[in-house]
Coordinates of C-alpha atoms in Angstrom, one line a residue:
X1 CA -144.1 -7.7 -116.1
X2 CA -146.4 -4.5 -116.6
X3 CA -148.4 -3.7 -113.4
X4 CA -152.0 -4.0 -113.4
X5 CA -153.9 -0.4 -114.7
X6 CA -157.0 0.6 -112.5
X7 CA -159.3 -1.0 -114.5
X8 CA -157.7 -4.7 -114.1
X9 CA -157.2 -3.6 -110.0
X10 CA -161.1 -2.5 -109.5
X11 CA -162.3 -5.8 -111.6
X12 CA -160.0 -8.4 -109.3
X13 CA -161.5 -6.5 -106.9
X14 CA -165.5 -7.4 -108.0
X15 CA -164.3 -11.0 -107.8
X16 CA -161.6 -10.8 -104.8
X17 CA -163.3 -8.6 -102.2
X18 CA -159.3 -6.9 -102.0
X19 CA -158.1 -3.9 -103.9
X20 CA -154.6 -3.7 -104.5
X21 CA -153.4 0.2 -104.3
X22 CA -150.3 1.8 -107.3
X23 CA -147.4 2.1 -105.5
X24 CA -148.9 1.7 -102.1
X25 CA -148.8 -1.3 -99.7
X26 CA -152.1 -0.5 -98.6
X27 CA -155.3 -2.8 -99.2
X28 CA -159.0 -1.9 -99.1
X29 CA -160.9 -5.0 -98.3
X30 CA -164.9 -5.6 -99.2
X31 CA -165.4 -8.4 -96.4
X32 CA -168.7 -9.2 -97.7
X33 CA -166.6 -10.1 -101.7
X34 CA -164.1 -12.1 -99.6
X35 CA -166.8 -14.3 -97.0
X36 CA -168.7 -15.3 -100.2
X37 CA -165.8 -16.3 -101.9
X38 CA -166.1 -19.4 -99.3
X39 CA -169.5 -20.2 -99.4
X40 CA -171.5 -22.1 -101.9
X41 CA -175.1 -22.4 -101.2
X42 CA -175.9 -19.1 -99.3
X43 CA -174.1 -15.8 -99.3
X44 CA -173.6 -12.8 -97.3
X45 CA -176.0 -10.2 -97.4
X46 CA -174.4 -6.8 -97.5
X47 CA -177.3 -5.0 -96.0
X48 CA -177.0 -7.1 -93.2
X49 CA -173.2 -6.9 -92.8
X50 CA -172.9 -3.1 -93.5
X51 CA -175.5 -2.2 -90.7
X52 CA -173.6 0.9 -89.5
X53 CA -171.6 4.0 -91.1
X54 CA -174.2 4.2 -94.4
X55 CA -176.2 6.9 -92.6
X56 CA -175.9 11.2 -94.1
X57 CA -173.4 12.9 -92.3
X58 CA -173.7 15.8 -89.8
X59 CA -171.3 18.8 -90.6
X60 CA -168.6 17.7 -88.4
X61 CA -168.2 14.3 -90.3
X62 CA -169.5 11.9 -87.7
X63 CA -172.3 9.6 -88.6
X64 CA -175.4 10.3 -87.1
X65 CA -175.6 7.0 -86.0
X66 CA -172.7 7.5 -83.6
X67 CA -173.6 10.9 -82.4
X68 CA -177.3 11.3 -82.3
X69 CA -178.5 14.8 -82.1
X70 CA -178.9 15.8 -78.7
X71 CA -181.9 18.7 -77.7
X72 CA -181.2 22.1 -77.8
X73 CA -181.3 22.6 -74.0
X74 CA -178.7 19.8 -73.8
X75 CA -176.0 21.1 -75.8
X76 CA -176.3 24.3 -73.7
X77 CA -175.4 22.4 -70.5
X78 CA -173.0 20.5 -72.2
X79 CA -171.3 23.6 -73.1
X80 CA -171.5 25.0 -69.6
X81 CA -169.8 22.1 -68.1
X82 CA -167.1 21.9 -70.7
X83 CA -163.4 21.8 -69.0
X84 CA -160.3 23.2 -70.2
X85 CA -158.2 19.8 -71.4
X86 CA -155.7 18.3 -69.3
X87 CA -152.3 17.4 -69.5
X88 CA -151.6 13.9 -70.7
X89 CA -150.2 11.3 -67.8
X90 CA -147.0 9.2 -68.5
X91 CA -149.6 6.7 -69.8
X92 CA -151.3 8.8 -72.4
X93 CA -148.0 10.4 -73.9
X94 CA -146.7 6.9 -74.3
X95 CA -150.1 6.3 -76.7
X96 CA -150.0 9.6 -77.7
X97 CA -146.0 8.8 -79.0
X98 CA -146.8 5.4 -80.6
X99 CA -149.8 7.5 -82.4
X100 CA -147.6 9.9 -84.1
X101 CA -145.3 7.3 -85.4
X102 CA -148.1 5.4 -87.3
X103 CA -149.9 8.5 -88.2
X104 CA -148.1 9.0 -91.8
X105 CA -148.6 6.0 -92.4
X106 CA -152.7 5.9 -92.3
X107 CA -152.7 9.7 -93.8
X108 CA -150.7 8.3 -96.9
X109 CA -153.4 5.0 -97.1
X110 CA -156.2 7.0 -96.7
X111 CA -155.3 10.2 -99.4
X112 CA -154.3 7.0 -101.4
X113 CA -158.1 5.5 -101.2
X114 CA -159.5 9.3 -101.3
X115 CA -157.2 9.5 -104.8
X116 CA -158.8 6.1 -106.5
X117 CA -161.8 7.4 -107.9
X118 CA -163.5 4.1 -109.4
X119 CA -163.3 2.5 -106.4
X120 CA -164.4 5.1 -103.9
X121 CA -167.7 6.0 -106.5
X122 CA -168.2 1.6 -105.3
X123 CA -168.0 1.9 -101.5
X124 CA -171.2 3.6 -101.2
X125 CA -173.3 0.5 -103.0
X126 CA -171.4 -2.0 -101.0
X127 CA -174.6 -2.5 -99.1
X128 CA -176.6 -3.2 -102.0
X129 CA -178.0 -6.8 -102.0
X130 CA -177.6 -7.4 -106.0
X131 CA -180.0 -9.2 -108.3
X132 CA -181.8 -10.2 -104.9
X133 CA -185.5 -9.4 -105.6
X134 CA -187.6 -7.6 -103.3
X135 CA -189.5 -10.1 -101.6
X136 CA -186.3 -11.7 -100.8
X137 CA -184.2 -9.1 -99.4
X138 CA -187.9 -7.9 -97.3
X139 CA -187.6 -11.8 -95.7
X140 CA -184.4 -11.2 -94.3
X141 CA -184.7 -8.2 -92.9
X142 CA -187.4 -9.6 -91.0
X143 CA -185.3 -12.4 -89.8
X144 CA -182.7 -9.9 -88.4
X145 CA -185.6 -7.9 -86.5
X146 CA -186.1 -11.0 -84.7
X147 CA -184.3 -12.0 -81.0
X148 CA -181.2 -13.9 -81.1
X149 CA -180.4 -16.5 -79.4
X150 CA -178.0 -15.7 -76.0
X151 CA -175.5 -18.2 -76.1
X152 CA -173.7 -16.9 -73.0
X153 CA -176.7 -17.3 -70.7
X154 CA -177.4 -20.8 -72.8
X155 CA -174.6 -22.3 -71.8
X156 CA -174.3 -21.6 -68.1
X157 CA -177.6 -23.0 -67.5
X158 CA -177.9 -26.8 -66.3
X159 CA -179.9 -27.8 -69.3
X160 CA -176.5 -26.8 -71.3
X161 CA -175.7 -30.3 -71.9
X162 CA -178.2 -31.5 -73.3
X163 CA -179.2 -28.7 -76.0
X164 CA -178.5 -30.0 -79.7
X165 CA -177.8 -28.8 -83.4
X166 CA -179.2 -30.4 -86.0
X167 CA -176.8 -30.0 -89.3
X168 CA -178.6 -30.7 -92.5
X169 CA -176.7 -32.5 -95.0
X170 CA -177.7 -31.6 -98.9
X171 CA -178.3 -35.3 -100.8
X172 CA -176.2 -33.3 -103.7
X173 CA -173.1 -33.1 -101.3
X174 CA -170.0 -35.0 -102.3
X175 CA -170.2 -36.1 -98.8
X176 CA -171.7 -38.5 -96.1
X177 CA -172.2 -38.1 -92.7
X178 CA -173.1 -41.1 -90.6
X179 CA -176.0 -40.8 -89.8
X180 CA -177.6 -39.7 -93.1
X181 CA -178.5 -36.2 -94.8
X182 CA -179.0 -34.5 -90.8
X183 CA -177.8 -35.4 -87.6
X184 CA -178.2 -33.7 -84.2
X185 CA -174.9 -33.2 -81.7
X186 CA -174.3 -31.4 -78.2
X187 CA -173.3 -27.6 -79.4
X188 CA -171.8 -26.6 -76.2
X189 CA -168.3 -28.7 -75.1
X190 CA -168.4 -30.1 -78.3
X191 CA -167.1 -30.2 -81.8
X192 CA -169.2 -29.7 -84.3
X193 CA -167.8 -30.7 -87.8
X194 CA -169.3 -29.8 -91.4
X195 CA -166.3 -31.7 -93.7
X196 CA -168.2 -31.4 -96.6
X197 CA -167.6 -29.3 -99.7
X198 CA -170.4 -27.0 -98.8
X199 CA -172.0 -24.9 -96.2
X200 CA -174.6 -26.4 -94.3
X201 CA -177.9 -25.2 -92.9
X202 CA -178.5 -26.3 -89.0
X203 CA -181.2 -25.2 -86.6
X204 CA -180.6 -24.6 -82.8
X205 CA -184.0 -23.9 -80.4
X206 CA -185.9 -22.7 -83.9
X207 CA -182.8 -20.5 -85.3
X208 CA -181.2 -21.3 -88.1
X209 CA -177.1 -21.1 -89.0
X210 CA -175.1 -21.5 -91.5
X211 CA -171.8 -23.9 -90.9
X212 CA -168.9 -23.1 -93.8
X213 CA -167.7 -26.2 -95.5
X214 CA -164.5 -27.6 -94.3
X215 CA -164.9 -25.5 -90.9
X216 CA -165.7 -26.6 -86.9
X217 CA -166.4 -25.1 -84.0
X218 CA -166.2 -25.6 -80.2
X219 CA -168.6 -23.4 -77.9
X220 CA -167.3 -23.4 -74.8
X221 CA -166.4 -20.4 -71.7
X222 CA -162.5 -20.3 -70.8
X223 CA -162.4 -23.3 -68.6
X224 CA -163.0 -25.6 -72.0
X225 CA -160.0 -24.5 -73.7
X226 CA -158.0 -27.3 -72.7
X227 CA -160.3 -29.7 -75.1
X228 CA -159.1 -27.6 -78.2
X229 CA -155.4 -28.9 -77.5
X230 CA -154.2 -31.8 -79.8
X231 CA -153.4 -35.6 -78.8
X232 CA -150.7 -35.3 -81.1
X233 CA -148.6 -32.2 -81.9
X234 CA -148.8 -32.6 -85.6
X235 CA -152.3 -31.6 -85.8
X236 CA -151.7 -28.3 -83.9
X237 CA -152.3 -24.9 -86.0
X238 CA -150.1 -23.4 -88.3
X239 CA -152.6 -20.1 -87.5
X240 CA -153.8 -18.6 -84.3
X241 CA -156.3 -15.7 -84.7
X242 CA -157.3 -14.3 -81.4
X243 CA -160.1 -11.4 -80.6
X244 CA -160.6 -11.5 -77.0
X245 CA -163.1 -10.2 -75.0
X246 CA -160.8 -7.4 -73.5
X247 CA -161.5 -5.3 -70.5
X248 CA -163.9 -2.3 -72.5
X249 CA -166.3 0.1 -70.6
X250 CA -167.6 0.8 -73.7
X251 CA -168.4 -2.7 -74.3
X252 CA -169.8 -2.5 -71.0
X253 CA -172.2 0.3 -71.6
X254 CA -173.7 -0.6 -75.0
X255 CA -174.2 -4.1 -73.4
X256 CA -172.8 -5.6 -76.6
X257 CA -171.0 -8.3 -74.9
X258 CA -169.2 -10.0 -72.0
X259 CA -166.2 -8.6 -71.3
X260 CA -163.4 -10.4 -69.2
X261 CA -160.1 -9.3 -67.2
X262 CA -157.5 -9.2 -68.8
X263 CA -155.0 -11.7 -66.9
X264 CA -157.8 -14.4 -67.8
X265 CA -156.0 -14.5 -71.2
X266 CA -152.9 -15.3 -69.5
X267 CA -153.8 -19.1 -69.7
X268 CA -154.7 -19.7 -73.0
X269 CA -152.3 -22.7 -74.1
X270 CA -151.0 -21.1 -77.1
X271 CA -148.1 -23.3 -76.9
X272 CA -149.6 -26.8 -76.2
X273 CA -152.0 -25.6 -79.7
X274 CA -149.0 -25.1 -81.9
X275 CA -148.4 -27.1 -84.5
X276 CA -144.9 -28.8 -84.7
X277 CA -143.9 -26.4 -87.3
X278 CA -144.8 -23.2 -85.6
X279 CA -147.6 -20.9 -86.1
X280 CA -148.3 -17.3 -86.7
X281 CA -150.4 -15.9 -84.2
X282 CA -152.7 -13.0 -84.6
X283 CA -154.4 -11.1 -81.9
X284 CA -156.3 -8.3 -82.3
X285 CA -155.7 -5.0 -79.6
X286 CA -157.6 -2.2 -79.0
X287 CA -155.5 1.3 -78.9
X288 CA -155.2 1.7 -75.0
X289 CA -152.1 1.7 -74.0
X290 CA -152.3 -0.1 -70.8
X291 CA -153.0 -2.8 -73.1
X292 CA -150.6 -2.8 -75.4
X293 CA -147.7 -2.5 -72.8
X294 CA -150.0 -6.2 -71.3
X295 CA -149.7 -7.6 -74.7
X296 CA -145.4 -6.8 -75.2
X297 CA -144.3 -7.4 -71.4
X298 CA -146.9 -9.7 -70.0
X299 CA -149.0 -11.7 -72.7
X300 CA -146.8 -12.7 -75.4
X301 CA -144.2 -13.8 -73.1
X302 CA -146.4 -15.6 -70.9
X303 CA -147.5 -17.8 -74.4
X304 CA -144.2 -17.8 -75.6
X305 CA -144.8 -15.6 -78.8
X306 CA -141.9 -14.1 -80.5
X307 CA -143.3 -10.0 -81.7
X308 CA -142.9 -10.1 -85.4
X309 CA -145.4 -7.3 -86.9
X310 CA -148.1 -5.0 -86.4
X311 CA -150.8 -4.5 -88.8
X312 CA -153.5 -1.7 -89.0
X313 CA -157.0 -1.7 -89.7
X314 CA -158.4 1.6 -90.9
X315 CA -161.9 2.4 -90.4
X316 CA -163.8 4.4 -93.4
X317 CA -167.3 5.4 -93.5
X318 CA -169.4 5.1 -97.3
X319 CA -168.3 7.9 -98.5
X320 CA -164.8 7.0 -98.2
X321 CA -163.9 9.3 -95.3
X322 CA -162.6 8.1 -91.7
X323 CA -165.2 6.8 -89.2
X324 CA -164.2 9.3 -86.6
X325 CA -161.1 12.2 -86.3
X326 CA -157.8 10.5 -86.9
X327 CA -156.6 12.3 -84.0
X328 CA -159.3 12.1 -81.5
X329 CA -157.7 10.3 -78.4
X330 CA -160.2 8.1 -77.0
X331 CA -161.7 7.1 -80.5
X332 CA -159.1 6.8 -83.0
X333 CA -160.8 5.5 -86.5
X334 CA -158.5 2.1 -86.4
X335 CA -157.5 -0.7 -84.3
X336 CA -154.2 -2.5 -84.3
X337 CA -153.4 -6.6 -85.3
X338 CA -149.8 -7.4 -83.7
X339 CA -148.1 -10.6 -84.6
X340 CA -146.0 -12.9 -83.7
X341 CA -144.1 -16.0 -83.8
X342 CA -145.2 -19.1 -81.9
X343 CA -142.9 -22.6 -81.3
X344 CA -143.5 -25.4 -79.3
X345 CA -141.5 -25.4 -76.1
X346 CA -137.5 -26.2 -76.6
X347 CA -137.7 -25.0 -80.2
X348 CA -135.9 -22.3 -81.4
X349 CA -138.0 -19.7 -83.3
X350 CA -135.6 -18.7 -85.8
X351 CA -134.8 -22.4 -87.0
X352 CA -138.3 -23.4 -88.0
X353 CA -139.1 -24.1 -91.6
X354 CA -141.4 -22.1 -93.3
X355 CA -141.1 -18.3 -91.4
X356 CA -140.9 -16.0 -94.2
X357 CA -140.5 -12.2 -92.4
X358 CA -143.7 -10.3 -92.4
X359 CA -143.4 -6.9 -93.1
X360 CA -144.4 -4.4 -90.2
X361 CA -146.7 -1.7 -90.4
X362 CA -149.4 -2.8 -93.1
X363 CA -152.6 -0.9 -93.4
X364 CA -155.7 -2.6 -94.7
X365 CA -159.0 -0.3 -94.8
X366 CA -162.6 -0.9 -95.0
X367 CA -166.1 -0.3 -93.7
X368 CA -166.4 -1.6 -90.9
X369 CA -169.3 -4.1 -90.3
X370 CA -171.4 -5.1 -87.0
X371 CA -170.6 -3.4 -83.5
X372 CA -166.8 -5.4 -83.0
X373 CA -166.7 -7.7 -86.0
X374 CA -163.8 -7.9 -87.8
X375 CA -162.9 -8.5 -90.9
X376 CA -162.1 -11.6 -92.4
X377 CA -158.5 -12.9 -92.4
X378 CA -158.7 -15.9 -94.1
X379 CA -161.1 -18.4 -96.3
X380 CA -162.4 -22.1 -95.4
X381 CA -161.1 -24.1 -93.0
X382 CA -161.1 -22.6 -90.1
X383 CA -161.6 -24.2 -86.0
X384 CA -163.5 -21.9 -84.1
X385 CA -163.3 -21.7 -80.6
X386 CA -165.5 -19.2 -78.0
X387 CA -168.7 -18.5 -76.2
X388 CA -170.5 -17.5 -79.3
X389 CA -168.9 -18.7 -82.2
X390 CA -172.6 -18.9 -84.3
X391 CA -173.6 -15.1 -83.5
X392 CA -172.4 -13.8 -87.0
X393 CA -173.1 -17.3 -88.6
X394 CA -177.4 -16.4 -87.7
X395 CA -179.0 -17.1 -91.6
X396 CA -180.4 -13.4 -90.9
X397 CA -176.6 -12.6 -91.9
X398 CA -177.0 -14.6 -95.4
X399 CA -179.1 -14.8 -98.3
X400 CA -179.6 -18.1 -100.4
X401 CA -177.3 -18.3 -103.5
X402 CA -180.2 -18.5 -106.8
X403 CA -178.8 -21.5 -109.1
X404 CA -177.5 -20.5 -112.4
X405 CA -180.5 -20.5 -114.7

């Protein structure tokens, strides 16, 4: 079989959101292509999604975004406070070590991306909103301008219980809730369920959402979890995709979200949500290497996850170069996915059906969106679980699909 030529890769990527590099194993990913691929009666909106790394570029290659231009005066004291670098700790030179191995691997993904002309000249109008008219993408820009919602604070309160979502149920879905075409339901310590074959519109104290089809979630804090676990162990998960809220100073300072110690993640019953069969879990992992060594010798054996892979997510700005210095210590341009095995308890790892070996060290690159959003990993179908599971889901996110004419 001939392999695809650049033409046939760059037009399964305008249908696919995924673009397939010659003789590489590396994938550049458009998560705006590959969330609308799921979604039938609203879409996306790029402009929304792609709110960072479009901005001109100072001369050093940051956006201005990220390092705003600081007075004259203040880059002179900056400059007289500057200290000579120190030497790395045991610590560092362990992250410095693990670095330097996966370095050729994202130099090779990224000169590979740099190389493939036709689809570099389309990452700078992957924030363009399409046939949208003007009027329309004007209305939703006003809709992201406006406060969001808090569902943190929301759900500590003691009027938690007893705040509802109302799901609105299109009369030309091949579906029936009881109830009728909208029905109201707790949203916190509670599922709620769209089964239908298309997304659904809810509102929530005057904001409106967007549910995917064939998808439910369960806002809750930690404590909740244990309502996530099956009766029955053949209606656990065959997929586990975690993105906790790990320890981050950062996080802390831009006041982007609640951050929680580490340990905390020690309970999660990763076992008890397995499936019969297994699952493959996925957790997301900053670069700091206190973390990392948490992950190997503390977390995954505290959940009883076999290591199996690591993936890497490299971060690339519009113009197709890296969101920050690869080498820069503190801020390197990617963040890590490690995987691994999960069984329910007495069950051997190796003898489950179904484990096909994942291959280590895959790199898949793209802009990134919103301050810690990641992109997608899968399509429909998905059980959500957290303490804000609607914050991306926000209808100043989408824009309504226009019916074929």
């Amino acid at each position: 079989m001939n392999s695809p030529t650049t033409h046939e890769r760059f037009s399964r990527f305008l249908k696919s959101g995924i673009y397939r590099f010659e003789n590489s194993t590396a994938i550049f990913i458009d998560p705006v292509r590959v969330l609308n691929r799921f979604y039938t009666r609203f879409r996306v909106s790029p402009t929304a999604y792609y709110s960072r790394f479009f901005d001109d570029d100072d001369h050093n290659g940051n956006s201005k975004e990220e390092t705003p231009e600081a007075p004259p005066d203040s880059r002179k004291r900056k400059r007289k406070k500057e200290k000579k670098p120190r030497p790395l700790n045991e610590t560092e030179l362990i992250a410095q070590r693990r670095h330097q191995e996966v370095r050729p691997l994202l130099l090779k993904a990224h000169e590979t991306l740099l190389g493939t002309t036709e689809l570099l000249a389309a990452l700078k109008g992957l924030r363009s909103d399409g046939h949208f008219t003007d009027e329309e993408c004007r209305g939703s820009a006003l809709k992201r301008e406006a406060s969001e919602l808090n569902f943190v604070e929301l759900g500590r309160v003691w009027q938690s219980p007893l705040y509802e979502i109302s799901l609105n149920f299109d009369q030309d879905q091949n579906f029936t809730q009881d109830g009728g075409d909208q029905i109201s339901v707790p949203v916190f310590n509670n599922f709620v369920v769209n089964n239908g074959d298309n997304d659904v519109e809810a509102e929530l104290l005057n904001r409106n959402y967007i549910i995917p089809r064939k998808s439910c979630f369960y806002m809750s804090d930690l404590k909740e979890i244990h309502n996530l676990v099956p009766v029955e162990c053949e209606s656990g998960f065959n997929l586990i995709l975690i993105d906790p809220p790990w320890e981050n100073s950062s996080a802390h300072q831009k006041l982007k979200y609640h951050t929680l110690p580490n340990r905390y993640f020690l309970s999660l019953p990763i076992e008890q949500l397995t499936h019969t069969s297994g699952a493959l879990v996925a957790l997301w992992v900053t670069n700091r290497e206190k973390l990392r060594r948490f992950v190997e010798n503390e977390l995954f054996p505290s959940w009883g996850v076999t290591y199996a892979a690591t993936f890497y997510w490299l971060k690339v700005k519009a113009d197709g170069q890296l969101i920050s210095q690869l080498d820069l210590f503190h801020h390197r341009p990617y963040e890590c996915l490690v995987l691994g095995y999960s069984s329910q308890k007495d069950v051997d790892v190796v003898e489950l059906s179904g484990h096909v070996p994942i291959p280590d060290n895959q790199v898949f690159i793209s802009v990134p969106g919103d301050y810690s959003r990641k992109p997608p990993i899968g399509g429909a179908g998905w059980n959500c679980w957290g303490n804000e599971p609607l914050h991306f889901q926000d209808t100043k996110y989408f824009l309504k699909r226009r019916r074929d004419r």
